[in-house]
Short mmCIF file of C-alpha atoms and ligand atoms in Angstrom, two decimals:
data_model
loop_
_atom_site.label_atom_id
_atom_site.label_comp_id
_atom_site.label_asym_id
_atom_site.label_seq_id
_atom_site.Cartn_x
_atom_site.Cartn_y
_atom_site.Cartn_z
CA MET K 22 -3.47 -12.46 -4.69
CA ILE K 23 -4.76 -14.88 -2.03
CA ILE K 24 -3.20 -14.46 1.41
CA LEU K 25 -3.55 -16.60 4.53
CA GLY K 26 -3.44 -14.23 7.52
CA ILE K 27 -2.53 -15.40 11.03
CA GLU K 28 -3.04 -13.25 14.15
CA SER K 29 -2.13 -14.28 17.71
CA SER K 30 -0.86 -11.16 19.47
CA CYS K 31 -3.10 -11.25 22.54
CA ASP K 32 -6.10 -13.39 23.56
CA GLU K 33 -7.55 -13.98 20.09
CA THR K 34 -6.27 -16.72 17.78
CA ALA K 35 -7.34 -15.85 14.25
CA ALA K 36 -6.81 -17.02 10.69
CA ALA K 37 -8.32 -15.72 7.46
CA ILE K 38 -8.13 -16.10 3.72
CA VAL K 39 -8.36 -12.75 1.95
CA LYS K 40 -8.27 -12.02 -1.78
CA ASP K 41 -6.62 -8.84 -3.07
CA GLY K 42 -6.63 -7.25 0.37
CA LYS K 43 -10.38 -6.67 0.49
CA GLU K 44 -12.42 -9.77 -0.30
CA VAL K 45 -12.91 -12.03 2.72
CA ILE K 46 -13.03 -15.69 1.72
CA SER K 47 -12.96 -16.94 5.30
CA SER K 48 -12.34 -15.56 8.77
CA VAL K 49 -12.10 -17.59 11.96
CA VAL K 50 -11.50 -16.18 15.45
CA ALA K 51 -11.12 -18.22 18.66
CA SER K 52 -10.85 -16.23 21.86
CA SER K 53 -9.82 -16.98 25.41
CA GLN K 54 -11.53 -13.79 26.58
CA LYS K 55 -14.07 -15.65 28.78
CA GLU K 56 -11.25 -17.05 30.89
CA HIS K 57 -9.90 -13.55 31.50
CA VAL K 58 -13.27 -12.40 32.87
CA LYS K 59 -12.47 -14.31 36.09
CA THR K 60 -9.23 -12.37 36.55
CA GLN K 61 -10.67 -9.12 35.08
CA GLY K 62 -7.65 -8.90 32.83
CA ILE K 63 -5.37 -11.06 30.72
CA ILE K 64 -2.89 -13.42 32.35
CA PRO K 65 -0.27 -13.74 29.56
CA GLU K 66 0.59 -17.36 30.39
CA VAL K 67 -3.08 -18.40 30.16
CA ALA K 68 -3.52 -16.55 26.85
CA ALA K 69 -0.39 -18.20 25.38
CA ARG K 70 -1.54 -21.70 26.37
CA ARG K 71 -4.89 -21.16 24.66
CA GLN K 72 -3.09 -19.87 21.56
CA VAL K 73 -1.24 -23.19 21.34
CA GLU K 74 -4.52 -25.13 21.56
CA HIS K 75 -6.40 -22.95 19.07
CA VAL K 76 -3.86 -22.18 16.37
CA ILE K 77 -3.98 -25.35 14.22
CA PRO K 78 -7.79 -25.89 14.35
CA VAL K 79 -8.36 -22.19 13.54
CA ILE K 80 -6.01 -22.26 10.53
CA LYS K 81 -7.53 -25.55 9.33
CA GLU K 82 -11.03 -24.10 9.53
CA ALA K 83 -10.02 -20.90 7.71
CA ILE K 84 -8.39 -22.85 4.87
CA GLY K 85 -11.35 -25.23 4.61
CA LYS K 86 -11.22 -27.05 1.32
CA LEU K 87 -8.88 -24.55 -0.34
CA PRO K 88 -5.81 -26.48 -1.55
CA PRO K 89 -2.55 -24.92 -0.24
CA GLU K 90 -1.44 -24.44 -3.89
CA HIS K 91 -4.08 -21.70 -4.17
CA ILE K 92 -2.54 -19.69 -1.33
CA ASP K 93 -0.02 -17.16 -2.67
CA ALA K 94 1.51 -16.02 0.62
CA ILE K 95 1.26 -16.17 4.42
CA ALA K 96 0.94 -13.03 6.54
CA VAL K 97 1.59 -13.13 10.27
CA THR K 98 1.48 -10.64 13.12
CA ALA K 99 5.07 -10.11 14.29
CA GLY K 100 4.25 -7.62 17.07
CA PRO K 101 3.47 -5.74 19.20
CA GLY K 102 1.70 -7.95 21.73
CA LEU K 103 2.31 -10.59 24.38
CA ILE K 104 5.50 -12.52 23.61
CA GLY K 105 4.08 -15.98 24.42
CA SER K 106 1.02 -15.36 22.24
CA LEU K 107 2.98 -13.83 19.37
CA LEU K 108 5.44 -16.73 19.24
CA VAL K 109 2.64 -19.23 18.63
CA GLY K 110 1.55 -17.37 15.48
CA THR K 111 5.01 -16.57 14.13
CA GLU K 112 6.41 -20.10 14.65
CA THR K 113 3.31 -21.68 13.08
CA ALA K 114 3.49 -19.31 10.09
CA LYS K 115 7.21 -19.95 9.63
CA THR K 116 6.63 -23.70 9.65
CA LEU K 117 3.85 -23.44 7.05
CA SER K 118 6.00 -21.14 4.93
CA PHE K 119 8.83 -23.68 4.97
CA VAL K 120 6.66 -26.75 4.35
CA TRP K 121 4.45 -25.18 1.65
CA ARG K 122 7.28 -23.06 0.18
CA LYS K 123 5.22 -19.89 0.39
CA PRO K 124 6.47 -16.33 0.87
CA ILE K 125 5.89 -14.98 4.37
CA ILE K 126 5.15 -11.36 5.26
CA PRO K 127 5.52 -10.11 8.84
CA VAL K 128 2.81 -7.57 9.73
CA ASN K 129 2.75 -4.91 12.43
CA HIS K 130 -0.44 -5.55 14.42
CA LEU K 131 -1.19 -1.83 14.78
CA VAL K 132 -0.83 -1.25 11.04
CA GLY K 133 -3.06 -4.30 10.57
CA HIS K 134 -5.84 -2.54 12.49
CA VAL K 135 -5.66 0.37 10.02
CA TYR K 136 -6.20 -2.01 7.06
CA ALA K 137 -9.51 -3.20 8.49
CA ASN K 138 -10.72 -0.11 6.63
CA TRP K 139 -9.83 -1.63 3.24
CA ILE K 140 -12.09 -4.67 3.72
CA ASP K 141 -15.09 -4.82 1.37
CA GLN K 142 -14.35 -1.26 0.24
CA ASP K 143 -14.83 -0.39 -3.42
CA THR K 144 -13.51 3.10 -2.69
CA PRO K 145 -10.77 2.58 -0.09
CA PRO K 146 -9.09 5.40 1.85
CA GLU K 147 -7.02 7.78 -0.24
CA PHE K 148 -3.59 9.10 0.72
CA PRO K 149 -2.38 11.17 2.41
CA ALA K 150 -4.37 9.86 5.35
CA VAL K 151 -4.42 10.40 9.08
CA ALA K 152 -5.15 7.20 10.99
CA PHE K 153 -5.97 6.81 14.67
CA VAL K 154 -5.27 3.39 16.17
CA VAL K 155 -7.16 3.14 19.44
CA SER K 156 -6.79 -0.23 21.09
CA GLY K 157 -6.29 -1.94 24.43
CA GLY K 158 -2.55 -1.36 24.47
CA HIS K 159 -2.02 1.57 22.09
CA THR K 160 -3.36 5.00 21.18
CA ASP K 161 -1.39 6.23 18.17
CA LEU K 162 -2.11 8.96 15.63
CA ILE K 163 -0.22 8.45 12.37
CA TYR K 164 0.25 10.27 9.09
CA MET K 165 0.29 7.95 6.06
CA LYS K 166 1.73 9.32 2.83
CA GLY K 167 1.13 5.97 1.18
CA HIS K 168 1.22 2.25 1.94
CA GLY K 169 4.14 1.63 4.30
CA LYS K 170 4.93 5.33 4.63
CA ILE K 171 4.01 5.95 8.24
CA VAL K 172 5.03 8.72 10.63
CA LYS K 173 3.76 8.83 14.20
CA ILE K 174 2.30 12.27 14.93
CA GLY K 175 0.76 11.71 18.35
CA SER K 176 0.49 9.08 21.05
CA THR K 177 -0.61 8.47 24.61
CA ARG K 178 1.99 9.38 27.21
CA ASP K 179 0.72 6.71 29.61
CA ASP K 180 -2.36 4.43 29.42
CA ALA K 181 -4.07 3.53 26.15
CA ALA K 182 -7.72 4.52 25.65
CA GLY K 183 -8.83 0.87 25.76
CA GLU K 184 -6.82 0.39 28.93
CA ALA K 185 -8.62 3.40 30.45
CA PHE K 186 -11.97 1.73 29.65
CA ASP K 187 -10.75 -1.60 31.06
CA LYS K 188 -9.25 -0.15 34.27
CA THR K 189 -12.16 2.15 35.10
CA ALA K 190 -14.68 -0.64 34.37
CA ARG K 191 -12.79 -2.76 36.87
CA LEU K 192 -13.06 0.03 39.48
CA LEU K 193 -16.82 0.18 38.84
CA GLY K 194 -17.10 -3.62 39.07
CA LEU K 195 -18.40 -3.84 35.49
CA GLY K 196 -16.11 -6.68 34.40
CA TYR K 197 -13.79 -7.34 31.46
CA PRO K 198 -13.40 -6.21 28.70
CA GLY K 199 -14.23 -2.78 30.03
CA GLY K 200 -15.04 -0.94 26.78
CA PRO K 201 -18.24 -2.78 25.88
CA ALA K 202 -19.23 -2.96 29.59
CA ILE K 203 -18.87 0.82 30.12
CA SER K 204 -20.66 1.48 26.86
CA ARG K 205 -23.64 -0.74 27.87
CA ALA K 206 -23.90 0.87 31.31
CA ALA K 207 -23.64 4.37 29.78
CA GLU K 208 -26.54 3.60 27.44
CA VAL K 209 -28.96 3.10 30.31
CA ASN K 210 -27.92 6.30 32.10
CA LYS K 211 -30.72 8.86 32.07
CA ASN K 212 -28.98 11.61 34.07
CA LYS K 213 -27.42 14.73 32.64
CA LEU K 214 -23.65 14.72 32.26
CA SER K 215 -21.51 17.38 33.91
CA LYS K 216 -17.89 16.84 32.76
CA LEU K 217 -17.21 15.10 36.04
CA PHE K 218 -13.83 13.76 34.85
CA PRO K 219 -10.83 15.59 33.36
CA ARG K 220 -9.84 15.86 29.67
CA PRO K 221 -6.06 15.84 30.16
CA MET K 222 -3.81 17.50 27.57
CA ALA K 223 -6.76 19.05 25.76
CA ASP K 224 -4.81 22.30 25.42
CA SER K 225 -1.32 20.82 25.15
CA GLY K 226 -0.89 22.16 21.62
CA ASP K 227 0.39 18.82 20.35
CA LEU K 228 -1.29 15.55 19.37
CA ASP K 229 -0.33 13.62 22.49
CA LEU K 230 -2.86 12.21 24.94
CA SER K 231 -2.96 10.98 28.53
CA PHE K 232 -5.46 8.70 30.24
CA SER K 233 -3.89 7.66 33.54
CA GLY K 234 -5.42 10.65 35.38
CA LEU K 235 -8.91 9.42 34.52
CA LYS K 236 -8.40 6.21 36.46
CA THR K 237 -7.19 8.20 39.49
CA ALA K 238 -10.13 10.63 39.23
CA VAL K 239 -12.61 7.73 39.15
CA LEU K 240 -10.91 6.11 42.14
CA LYS K 241 -11.07 9.38 44.11
CA HIS K 242 -14.75 9.82 43.24
CA LEU K 243 -15.54 6.29 44.44
CA ARG K 244 -13.63 6.88 47.69
CA THR K 245 -15.58 10.03 48.47
CA ASN K 246 -19.06 8.93 47.37
CA ALA K 247 -20.79 6.26 49.42
CA ASN K 248 -23.53 5.51 46.85
CA PRO K 249 -22.11 6.07 43.39
CA ASP K 250 -24.39 5.89 40.37
CA THR K 251 -22.54 3.32 38.23
CA ASN K 252 -24.41 4.04 35.01
CA LEU K 253 -23.84 7.79 35.36
CA LEU K 254 -20.15 7.25 36.08
CA ALA K 255 -19.85 4.95 33.06
CA ALA K 256 -21.42 7.64 30.87
CA GLU K 257 -19.07 10.30 32.29
CA ILE K 258 -16.03 8.05 31.70
CA GLN K 259 -17.08 7.25 28.13
CA GLU K 260 -17.74 10.94 27.45
CA ALA K 261 -14.31 11.97 28.80
CA ILE K 262 -12.48 9.36 26.69
CA VAL K 263 -14.49 10.04 23.52
CA ASP K 264 -14.17 13.82 23.95
CA THR K 265 -10.38 13.53 24.23
CA LEU K 266 -10.06 11.19 21.23
CA VAL K 267 -12.32 13.32 19.02
CA SER K 268 -10.64 16.63 19.90
CA LYS K 269 -7.16 15.23 19.09
CA SER K 270 -8.53 13.72 15.85
CA LEU K 271 -9.91 17.12 14.86
CA SER K 272 -6.60 18.84 15.64
CA ALA K 273 -4.73 16.25 13.53
CA VAL K 274 -7.09 16.70 10.59
CA LYS K 275 -6.89 20.51 10.76
CA GLN K 276 -3.09 20.35 10.94
CA TYR K 277 -2.40 17.71 8.27
CA LYS K 278 -5.39 18.25 5.93
CA PRO K 279 -5.54 14.58 4.84
CA LYS K 280 -7.77 13.17 2.10
CA SER K 281 -8.98 10.48 4.53
CA PHE K 282 -9.32 10.02 8.27
CA ILE K 283 -9.18 6.38 9.37
CA LEU K 284 -10.34 5.13 12.76
CA ALA K 285 -9.04 1.72 13.86
CA GLY K 286 -8.51 -0.67 16.79
CA GLY K 287 -10.76 -2.27 19.38
CA VAL K 288 -12.06 1.02 20.79
CA SER K 289 -13.33 1.99 17.32
CA ALA K 290 -16.21 -0.42 18.05
CA ASN K 291 -17.54 2.24 20.45
CA ARG K 292 -20.76 3.64 19.03
CA LEU K 293 -20.47 7.09 20.62
CA LEU K 294 -16.89 7.46 19.33
CA ARG K 295 -17.92 6.39 15.81
CA ASP K 296 -20.84 8.85 15.72
CA ARG K 297 -18.78 11.75 17.09
CA VAL K 298 -15.83 11.14 14.76
CA GLN K 299 -18.18 10.96 11.78
CA THR K 300 -20.11 14.13 12.62
CA THR K 301 -17.10 16.17 13.76
CA LEU K 302 -14.68 15.35 10.92
CA ASP K 303 -17.10 14.90 8.05
CA THR K 304 -16.84 18.51 6.85
CA TYR K 305 -13.02 18.39 6.78
CA THR K 306 -12.24 15.00 5.18
CA LYS K 307 -13.62 11.60 4.22
CA VAL K 308 -14.08 9.51 7.34
CA PHE K 309 -13.49 5.74 7.37
CA LEU K 310 -14.78 3.52 10.17
CA PRO K 311 -14.08 -0.23 10.14
CA GLU K 312 -16.92 -2.73 10.03
CA PRO K 313 -17.67 -3.57 13.70
CA THR K 314 -16.63 -7.24 13.12
CA TYR K 315 -13.13 -6.08 12.13
CA THR K 316 -12.56 -3.54 14.91
CA THR K 317 -11.19 -6.02 17.45
CA ASP K 318 -8.38 -8.49 16.74
CA ASN K 319 -8.83 -10.61 13.61
CA ALA K 320 -6.67 -12.06 10.84
CA VAL K 321 -8.50 -10.45 7.91
CA MET K 322 -6.83 -7.11 8.66
CA ILE K 323 -3.41 -8.82 8.83
CA ALA K 324 -3.86 -10.42 5.39
CA ALA K 325 -5.14 -7.09 3.99
CA ALA K 326 -2.16 -5.16 5.37
CA ALA K 327 0.24 -7.71 3.81
CA ASN K 328 -1.48 -7.41 0.43
CA PHE K 329 -0.82 -3.66 0.25
CA ASN K 330 2.62 -3.86 1.91
CA TYR K 331 3.93 -6.93 0.09
CA LEU K 332 7.40 -7.31 1.55
CA PRO K 333 8.21 -11.02 2.01
CA VAL K 334 11.08 -11.90 4.34
CA PRO K 335 13.04 -15.21 4.49
CA TRP K 336 11.16 -17.26 7.11
CA GLY K 337 14.26 -17.74 9.25
CA LYS K 338 14.57 -14.00 9.75
CA ILE K 339 11.12 -13.50 11.24
CA THR K 340 11.10 -12.89 14.98
CA ALA K 341 8.27 -11.91 17.30
CA ASN K 342 8.77 -8.43 18.69
CA PRO K 343 6.45 -7.62 21.65
CA SER K 344 7.38 -3.94 21.74
CA LEU K 345 7.26 -3.12 18.01
CA SER K 346 6.28 0.52 17.44
CA ILE K 347 3.73 1.50 14.79
CA GLU K 348 6.50 2.90 12.56
CA GLU K 349 8.58 -0.31 12.58
CA LYS K 350 8.19 -3.19 10.11
CA PHE K 351 9.10 -6.14 12.40
O1 KG4 Z 14 -7.64 -3.87 19.28
P1 KG4 Z 14 -8.05 -4.74 20.40
O2 KG4 Z 14 -9.00 -5.87 20.12
O3 KG4 Z 14 -6.81 -5.37 21.10
C1 KG4 Z 14 -5.59 -4.73 21.17
O4 KG4 Z 14 -4.87 -4.73 20.13
O5 KG4 Z 14 -5.32 -4.16 22.26
O6 KG4 Z 14 -8.67 -3.77 21.50
C2 KG4 Z 14 -9.18 -4.22 22.71
C3 KG4 Z 14 -9.68 -3.02 23.47
C4 KG4 Z 14 -10.06 -3.32 24.92
O7 KG4 Z 14 -9.45 -2.36 25.76
C5 KG4 Z 14 -11.58 -3.15 24.92
O8 KG4 Z 14 -12.09 -2.70 26.17
C6 KG4 Z 14 -11.77 -2.11 23.83
O9 KG4 Z 14 -10.84 -2.47 22.84
N1 KG4 Z 14 -13.14 -2.13 23.27
C7 KG4 Z 14 -14.00 -1.10 23.40
C8 KG4 Z 14 -15.23 -1.52 22.79
N2 KG4 Z 14 -15.04 -2.78 22.31
C9 KG4 Z 14 -13.75 -3.15 22.62
N3 KG4 Z 14 -13.86 0.10 23.97
C10 KG4 Z 14 -14.92 0.93 23.95
N4 KG4 Z 14 -16.13 0.59 23.42
C11 KG4 Z 14 -16.32 -0.61 22.84
N5 KG4 Z 14 -17.51 -0.91 22.31
ZN1 ZN Z 15 -5.47 -5.21 18.40
#
């Protein structure tokens, strides 16, 4: 089956053509990220305006010379995300579905991230699986009995892990997006680490997480140290976040004994996190890490998710839902 995927939940406008949920025929991503560097964070109105400008050219480029008759269905991100951005994708997809008379499948953006792990995989993840979606807005641990059978088993109680990277990078003056900036600064640090920042909820006994205390701890440190070592602080921040994510991943794997552990979302681009997850969980289960290109927002993962969760909906019923939870369809 050939699916046209459309993703517009935040500051990326993406379209892709994917065959059978794993073979990428085309993938196009336009981003307004550079504009958000000035404001060190996304202004929703600015992101939505760029979505409007990008959406048609991006879809046109992804389709290329493929005649619309060859497209079997359209998949579109229905949520969660920024309402103005989401609406651009959903309304465009609904229009195409009506005009081309194609089935349309709404996709949960967070579930989409998980399916980045099916791309180009001859041996895809096996069920039951535990998946960890670690992105800019969400940090959710889920148990997957099969495609579409999702139960949330843990989540952040406050900030998402990506948000913690972004907010602490801002405090250090490292710019936006914070994850890659912190990671780059941490790489040049030569000093020994000393667990300078807390690992909240490490002993909570459940699979929940918390990251808002990290931001406060970094702020306090900066207020009381006249000459902070930015690279050392970046390394300490990265270590605290990665430590927390890996220890909760290990607890989830020990508790649920899945056949696969799947890492997903923008933060899964982090090299230290990838290495630690691989080495820590390898003896317990098969570990899946998405290709770096498909860690951050893209439309390939949306088309892949729709392929394995093929539930078309009449186009008139599709609505954008900014606060969709990982367990909800749309
Ligand atoms: O999944 P994503 O592209 O968007 C959302 O759905 O939120 O994730 C974006 C997040 C940002 O917070 C960004 O700082 C983080 O992913 N990120 C990283 C890295 N690359 C992106 N965090 C840590 N290390 C990275 N290399
Ligand atoms: Zn995302």
